[in-house]
Amino acid sequence: MNKISILMSVYKKDNPEYLIEAFESLKNQTEFFYELVLIKDGTLTIQLDRIIDKYKKAIKIKPIIISTNIGLPKALNIGIKKVKTDWVARFDSDDICHKNRFKTLNEIIEIYGDEIDIFGT
């Protein structure tokens, strides 16, 4: 039932506390998404790298490392090519999910997936 990949980009100025909250909101939903494609857009702070390493296995993070900061649009374009599912959820490093977000999205895809191309939550 995990038909969704999550696409996120992180760069050095992202707030570590917000990133932890974002990851925590994803942690209990792992059975409802396939992977988190996380683009490291340039060199990150040690604190951000440690947070990503801490959550790497718990939320199935697939890191993509870009050596220099190229900006959000270009970073996401690189990441989208690495996604392994038909459905992609854009997620920012300061987003927090409702506890049933990806379960609900999968249910919508299961019922209406052939009829829709894009939707937002």
PDB file of C-alpha atoms in Angstrom:
ATOM      1  CA  MET A   1       0.000   0.000   0.000  1.00  0.00           C
ATOM      2  CA  ASN A   2       3.009   2.350   0.118  1.00  0.00           C
ATOM      3  CA  LYS A   3       2.695   4.020  -3.275  1.00  0.00           C
ATOM      4  CA  ILE A   4       4.177   7.369  -2.266  1.00  0.00           C
ATOM      5  CA  SER A   5       7.712   8.694  -2.142  1.00  0.00           C
ATOM      6  CA  ILE A   6       8.434  11.837  -0.174  1.00  0.00           C
ATOM      7  CA  LEU A   7      10.721  14.445  -1.725  1.00  0.00           C
ATOM      8  CA  MET A   8      12.575  16.885   0.551  1.00  0.00           C
ATOM      9  CA  SER A   9      15.546  19.189   0.198  1.00  0.00           C
ATOM     10  CA  VAL A  10      17.668  20.381   3.120  1.00  0.00           C
ATOM     11  CA  TYR A  11      20.314  23.106   3.137  1.00  0.00           C
ATOM     12  CA  LYS A  12      22.623  24.580   5.758  1.00  0.00           C
ATOM     13  CA  LYS A  13      20.259  27.350   6.906  1.00  0.00           C
ATOM     14  CA  ASP A  14      17.398  24.998   7.746  1.00  0.00           C
ATOM     15  CA  ASN A  15      16.355  25.007  11.395  1.00  0.00           C
ATOM     16  CA  PRO A  16      17.495  21.775  13.111  1.00  0.00           C
ATOM     17  CA  GLU A  17      14.585  21.828  15.576  1.00  0.00           C
ATOM     18  CA  TYR A  18      12.076  22.058  12.736  1.00  0.00           C
ATOM     19  CA  LEU A  19      13.788  19.200  10.910  1.00  0.00           C
ATOM     20  CA  ILE A  20      13.485  17.009  14.006  1.00  0.00           C
ATOM     21  CA  GLU A  21       9.780  17.851  14.258  1.00  0.00           C
ATOM     22  CA  ALA A  22       9.309  17.058  10.563  1.00  0.00           C
ATOM     23  CA  PHE A  23      11.070  13.701  10.917  1.00  0.00           C
ATOM     24  CA  GLU A  24       9.137  12.877  14.086  1.00  0.00           C
ATOM     25  CA  SER A  25       5.880  13.511  12.228  1.00  0.00           C
ATOM     26  CA  LEU A  26       6.995  11.023   9.558  1.00  0.00           C
ATOM     27  CA  LYS A  27       8.351   8.359  11.904  1.00  0.00           C
ATOM     28  CA  ASN A  28       5.010   6.751  12.728  1.00  0.00           C
ATOM     29  CA  GLN A  29       3.863   6.751   9.111  1.00  0.00           C
ATOM     30  CA  THR A  30       6.651   4.700   7.537  1.00  0.00           C
ATOM     31  CA  GLU A  31       4.387   1.841   6.484  1.00  0.00           C
ATOM     32  CA  PHE A  32       2.431   4.304   4.341  1.00  0.00           C
ATOM     33  CA  PHE A  33       5.263   5.688   2.207  1.00  0.00           C
ATOM     34  CA  TYR A  34       7.981   3.942   0.249  1.00  0.00           C
ATOM     35  CA  GLU A  35      10.950   6.245   0.834  1.00  0.00           C
ATOM     36  CA  LEU A  36      12.056   9.742   1.734  1.00  0.00           C
ATOM     37  CA  VAL A  37      14.303  11.058  -1.028  1.00  0.00           C
ATOM     38  CA  LEU A  38      16.274  13.728   0.804  1.00  0.00           C
ATOM     39  CA  ILE A  39      18.540  16.046  -1.147  1.00  0.00           C
ATOM     40  CA  LYS A  40      21.397  17.540   0.834  1.00  0.00           C
ATOM     41  CA  ASP A  41      21.720  20.789  -1.095  1.00  0.00           C
ATOM     42  CA  GLY A  42      25.338  21.725  -0.428  1.00  0.00           C
ATOM     43  CA  THR A  43      27.349  21.209   2.738  1.00  0.00           C
ATOM     44  CA  LEU A  44      25.104  21.040   5.793  1.00  0.00           C
ATOM     45  CA  THR A  45      25.862  21.911   9.387  1.00  0.00           C
ATOM     46  CA  ILE A  46      27.132  19.120  11.606  1.00  0.00           C
ATOM     47  CA  GLN A  47      23.904  19.329  13.572  1.00  0.00           C
ATOM     48  CA  LEU A  48      21.722  18.816  10.473  1.00  0.00           C
ATOM     49  CA  ASP A  49      23.885  15.910   9.306  1.00  0.00           C
ATOM     50  CA  ARG A  50      23.595  14.263  12.735  1.00  0.00           C
ATOM     51  CA  ILE A  51      19.826  14.615  12.713  1.00  0.00           C
ATOM     52  CA  ILE A  52      19.592  13.034   9.265  1.00  0.00           C
ATOM     53  CA  ASP A  53      21.888  10.185  10.338  1.00  0.00           C
ATOM     54  CA  LYS A  54      19.796   9.602  13.472  1.00  0.00           C
ATOM     55  CA  TYR A  55      16.584   9.201  11.452  1.00  0.00           C
ATOM     56  CA  LYS A  56      18.082   7.540   8.369  1.00  0.00           C
ATOM     57  CA  LYS A  57      16.844   4.020   9.065  1.00  0.00           C
ATOM     58  CA  ALA A  58      13.742   4.833  11.091  1.00  0.00           C
ATOM     59  CA  ILE A  59      12.115   6.701   8.210  1.00  0.00           C
ATOM     60  CA  LYS A  60      13.807   5.125   5.184  1.00  0.00           C
ATOM     61  CA  ILE A  61      15.824   8.159   4.112  1.00  0.00           C
ATOM     62  CA  LYS A  62      17.482   7.871   0.715  1.00  0.00           C
ATOM     63  CA  PRO A  63      20.049  10.707   0.779  1.00  0.00           C
ATOM     64  CA  ILE A  64      21.279  12.453  -2.340  1.00  0.00           C
ATOM     65  CA  ILE A  65      24.321  14.625  -1.758  1.00  0.00           C
ATOM     66  CA  ILE A  66      25.027  17.710  -3.845  1.00  0.00           C
ATOM     67  CA  SER A  67      28.432  19.201  -3.031  1.00  0.00           C
ATOM     68  CA  THR A  68      27.467  22.849  -3.599  1.00  0.00           C
ATOM     69  CA  ASN A  69      24.190  24.604  -2.924  1.00  0.00           C
ATOM     70  CA  ILE A  70      22.197  24.849  -6.163  1.00  0.00           C
ATOM     71  CA  GLY A  71      18.880  26.046  -4.762  1.00  0.00           C
ATOM     72  CA  LEU A  72      15.561  24.376  -4.106  1.00  0.00           C
ATOM     73  CA  PRO A  73      14.169  24.013  -7.663  1.00  0.00           C
ATOM     74  CA  LYS A  74      17.321  22.453  -9.093  1.00  0.00           C
ATOM     75  CA  ALA A  75      17.805  20.229  -6.040  1.00  0.00           C
ATOM     76  CA  LEU A  76      14.236  18.941  -6.306  1.00  0.00           C
ATOM     77  CA  ASN A  77      14.668  18.282 -10.029  1.00  0.00           C
ATOM     78  CA  ILE A  78      17.648  16.076  -9.207  1.00  0.00           C
ATOM     79  CA  GLY A  79      15.699  14.303  -6.481  1.00  0.00           C
ATOM     80  CA  ILE A  80      12.586  13.661  -8.556  1.00  0.00           C
ATOM     81  CA  LYS A  81      14.694  11.569 -10.944  1.00  0.00           C
ATOM     82  CA  LYS A  82      15.612   9.240  -8.052  1.00  0.00           C
ATOM     83  CA  VAL A  83      12.058   8.600  -6.845  1.00  0.00           C
ATOM     84  CA  LYS A  84      10.913   4.991  -7.268  1.00  0.00           C
ATOM     85  CA  THR A  85       7.142   5.453  -7.087  1.00  0.00           C
ATOM     86  CA  ASP A  86       4.501   7.007  -9.333  1.00  0.00           C
ATOM     87  CA  TRP A  87       3.290   9.335  -6.581  1.00  0.00           C
ATOM     88  CA  VAL A  88       5.464  11.993  -4.943  1.00  0.00           C
ATOM     89  CA  ALA A  89       4.677  14.078  -1.887  1.00  0.00           C
ATOM     90  CA  ARG A  90       6.640  17.332  -1.616  1.00  0.00           C
ATOM     91  CA  PHE A  91       7.735  17.913   1.928  1.00  0.00           C
ATOM     92  CA  ASP A  92       9.720  20.781   3.405  1.00  0.00           C
ATOM     93  CA  SER A  93      12.139  20.511   6.288  1.00  0.00           C
ATOM     94  CA  ASP A  94       9.714  22.439   8.495  1.00  0.00           C
ATOM     95  CA  ASP A  95       6.524  20.555   7.534  1.00  0.00           C
ATOM     96  CA  ILE A  96       4.626  18.525  10.073  1.00  0.00           C
ATOM     97  CA  CYS A  97       2.271  15.758   8.996  1.00  0.00           C
ATOM     98  CA  HIS A  98      -1.091  14.946  10.420  1.00  0.00           C
ATOM     99  CA  LYS A  99      -0.783  11.494  12.014  1.00  0.00           C
ATOM    100  CA  ASN A 100      -2.767   9.822   9.207  1.00  0.00           C
ATOM    101  CA  ARG A 101      -1.577  11.897   6.256  1.00  0.00           C
ATOM    102  CA  PHE A 102       0.045   9.190   4.156  1.00  0.00           C
ATOM    103  CA  LYS A 103      -2.457   6.523   5.120  1.00  0.00           C
ATOM    104  CA  THR A 104      -5.212   8.817   3.850  1.00  0.00           C
ATOM    105  CA  LEU A 105      -3.273   9.731   0.699  1.00  0.00           C
ATOM    106  CA  ASN A 106      -2.768   6.051  -0.109  1.00  0.00           C
ATOM    107  CA  GLU A 107      -6.492   5.426   0.336  1.00  0.00           C
ATOM    108  CA  ILE A 108      -7.288   8.275  -2.069  1.00  0.00           C
ATOM    109  CA  ILE A 109      -4.772   6.928  -4.595  1.00  0.00           C
ATOM    110  CA  GLU A 110      -6.236   3.436  -4.267  1.00  0.00           C
ATOM    111  CA  ILE A 111      -9.748   4.702  -5.025  1.00  0.00           C
ATOM    112  CA  TYR A 112      -9.135   7.603  -7.430  1.00  0.00           C
ATOM    113  CA  GLY A 113      -5.552   7.146  -8.638  1.00  0.00           C
ATOM    114  CA  ASP A 114      -6.569   6.473 -12.244  1.00  0.00           C
ATOM    115  CA  GLU A 115      -8.682   9.622 -12.337  1.00  0.00           C
ATOM    116  CA  ILE A 116      -6.292  12.192 -10.861  1.00  0.00           C
ATOM    117  CA  ASP A 117      -2.800  13.406 -11.677  1.00  0.00           C
ATOM    118  CA  ILE A 118      -2.142  15.755  -8.768  1.00  0.00           C
ATOM    119  CA  PHE A 119      -3.703  16.769  -5.473  1.00  0.00           C
ATOM    120  CA  GLY A 120      -2.723  18.739  -2.391  1.00  0.00           C
ATOM    121  CA  THR A 121      -3.249  18.413   1.309  1.00  0.00           C
TER     122      THR A 121
END
